[in-house]
Coordinates of C-alpha atoms in Angstrom, one line a residue:
E1 CA 51.8 -23.6 -74.4
V2 CA 47.8 -22.9 -75.0
Q3 CA 45.8 -24.1 -71.7
L4 CA 42.0 -23.2 -71.2
V5 CA 40.6 -24.7 -68.3
E6 CA 36.8 -24.2 -67.3
S7 CA 35.1 -23.9 -63.8
G8 CA 31.9 -23.0 -62.1
G9 CA 29.9 -26.3 -63.5
G10 CA 27.3 -27.8 -61.0
L11 CA 24.2 -29.1 -60.3
V12 CA 21.4 -26.6 -60.5
Q13 CA 17.4 -26.4 -60.0
P14 CA 15.4 -25.2 -63.6
G15 CA 15.1 -21.9 -63.4
G16 CA 18.4 -21.2 -61.5
S17 CA 21.6 -19.5 -62.5
L18 CA 25.7 -20.9 -63.0
R19 CA 28.3 -18.7 -64.0
L20 CA 31.2 -20.9 -65.9
S21 CA 34.5 -19.3 -66.3
C22 CA 37.0 -20.3 -68.6
A23 CA 40.9 -19.1 -67.6
A24 CA 43.4 -19.0 -70.4
S25 CA 46.7 -18.9 -70.7
G26 CA 49.9 -19.3 -73.3
F27 CA 48.5 -17.1 -76.2
N28 CA 47.1 -13.2 -76.5
F29 CA 43.7 -13.6 -75.1
G30 CA 42.4 -9.7 -75.8
S31 CA 42.8 -10.4 -79.6
S32 CA 41.3 -13.7 -79.8
A33 CA 37.9 -15.1 -80.8
M34 CA 36.6 -17.7 -78.4
S35 CA 33.4 -19.9 -78.4
W36 CA 31.6 -21.9 -76.0
V37 CA 30.5 -25.5 -77.2
R38 CA 28.5 -27.8 -75.3
Q39 CA 27.7 -31.3 -75.3
A40 CA 24.6 -32.9 -74.2
P41 CA 24.4 -36.6 -72.9
G42 CA 24.5 -38.9 -75.8
K43 CA 24.6 -36.1 -78.3
G44 CA 26.8 -34.5 -80.6
L45 CA 28.8 -31.2 -80.0
E46 CA 26.4 -27.7 -80.5
W47 CA 28.0 -24.3 -80.6
V48 CA 26.6 -22.0 -77.6
S49 CA 28.2 -19.0 -78.3
S50 CA 31.3 -17.1 -79.6
I51 CA 32.6 -13.6 -78.8
Y52 CA 35.3 -11.7 -81.2
S53 CA 37.7 -9.2 -79.8
Y54 CA 36.6 -6.6 -82.9
I55 CA 33.2 -7.1 -82.6
S56 CA 31.3 -5.5 -79.3
N57 CA 28.6 -8.2 -79.0
P58 CA 28.7 -11.9 -78.7
Y59 CA 26.6 -13.9 -80.9
Y60 CA 24.6 -16.9 -79.6
T61 CA 22.5 -19.8 -80.7
D62 CA 19.0 -19.4 -80.6
S63 CA 17.9 -22.1 -77.7
V64 CA 20.1 -19.7 -75.2
K65 CA 19.4 -16.1 -76.4
G66 CA 18.2 -13.8 -73.6
R67 CA 19.2 -16.4 -71.0
F68 CA 23.0 -16.8 -71.6
T69 CA 25.4 -13.8 -72.0
T70 CA 29.0 -14.1 -72.5
S71 CA 32.0 -11.8 -71.6
T72 CA 35.8 -11.6 -71.1
D73 CA 37.7 -9.9 -68.6
N74 CA 40.8 -9.1 -70.8
A75 CA 42.6 -8.0 -67.6
N76 CA 42.6 -11.5 -66.0
N77 CA 42.6 -13.4 -69.5
T78 CA 39.3 -14.9 -68.5
L79 CA 36.1 -16.1 -70.9
Y80 CA 32.5 -16.0 -69.0
L81 CA 29.2 -17.6 -69.4
Q82 CA 26.4 -16.5 -67.2
M83 CA 23.4 -18.8 -67.5
N84 CA 20.2 -17.5 -66.6
S85 CA 16.9 -19.6 -66.3
L86 CA 18.2 -23.0 -66.9
K87 CA 16.4 -25.6 -68.4
S88 CA 16.7 -29.0 -68.3
E89 CA 17.6 -29.4 -72.2
D90 CA 20.8 -27.1 -70.8
T91 CA 22.3 -29.8 -69.2
A92 CA 25.9 -30.5 -71.1
V93 CA 29.5 -30.5 -70.6
Y94 CA 30.3 -27.0 -71.5
Y95 CA 33.9 -26.2 -73.4
C96 CA 35.7 -23.2 -74.2
A97 CA 37.5 -23.3 -76.9
K98 CA 40.1 -21.1 -78.4
L99 CA 39.3 -19.7 -82.3
V100 CA 41.9 -19.7 -85.3
Y101 CA 41.5 -17.7 -88.7
S102 CA 41.5 -20.4 -91.4
D103 CA 40.6 -20.6 -95.1
Y104 CA 38.3 -17.7 -94.3
A105 CA 36.8 -19.3 -91.2
L106 CA 37.2 -19.3 -87.6
Y107 CA 37.6 -23.1 -85.9
P108 CA 37.9 -24.2 -83.1
D109 CA 42.2 -25.4 -82.8
Y110 CA 42.1 -25.4 -78.7
W111 CA 39.8 -26.9 -75.9
G112 CA 39.5 -27.0 -72.5
Q113 CA 38.6 -29.7 -70.6
G114 CA 34.9 -29.2 -69.9
T115 CA 32.6 -28.9 -66.9
Q116 CA 29.6 -30.7 -66.4
V117 CA 26.4 -28.6 -66.1
T118 CA 23.1 -30.6 -64.6
V119 CA 20.0 -29.0 -64.9
S120 CA 17.5 -31.0 -62.4
S121 CA 14.9 -30.6 -60.0

């Protein structure tokens, strides 16, 4: 059974940092593509970052480039999102998702339960 469990969210002041974790199980994590996706209050899902086992550098949406870093610990089947210089507009529920290749594209097939990040003074 595939499981994704996020942790590390919380309340942080603008300019602060948080590190989110996503503990994965039930699939070959080291060979998988993973993403971080967020949903701000009253808004739709927004892709944040993806990392692929066959590409060394993760991809990021423009609004987080230079501030967020996605990484993996394959020995412990864990995905991380290091978030620095946080802004109020980063406030959202953050989800990790496992991606599956289908019809020449990657799509999320499993999601974690999400972790709340609130950036406020």
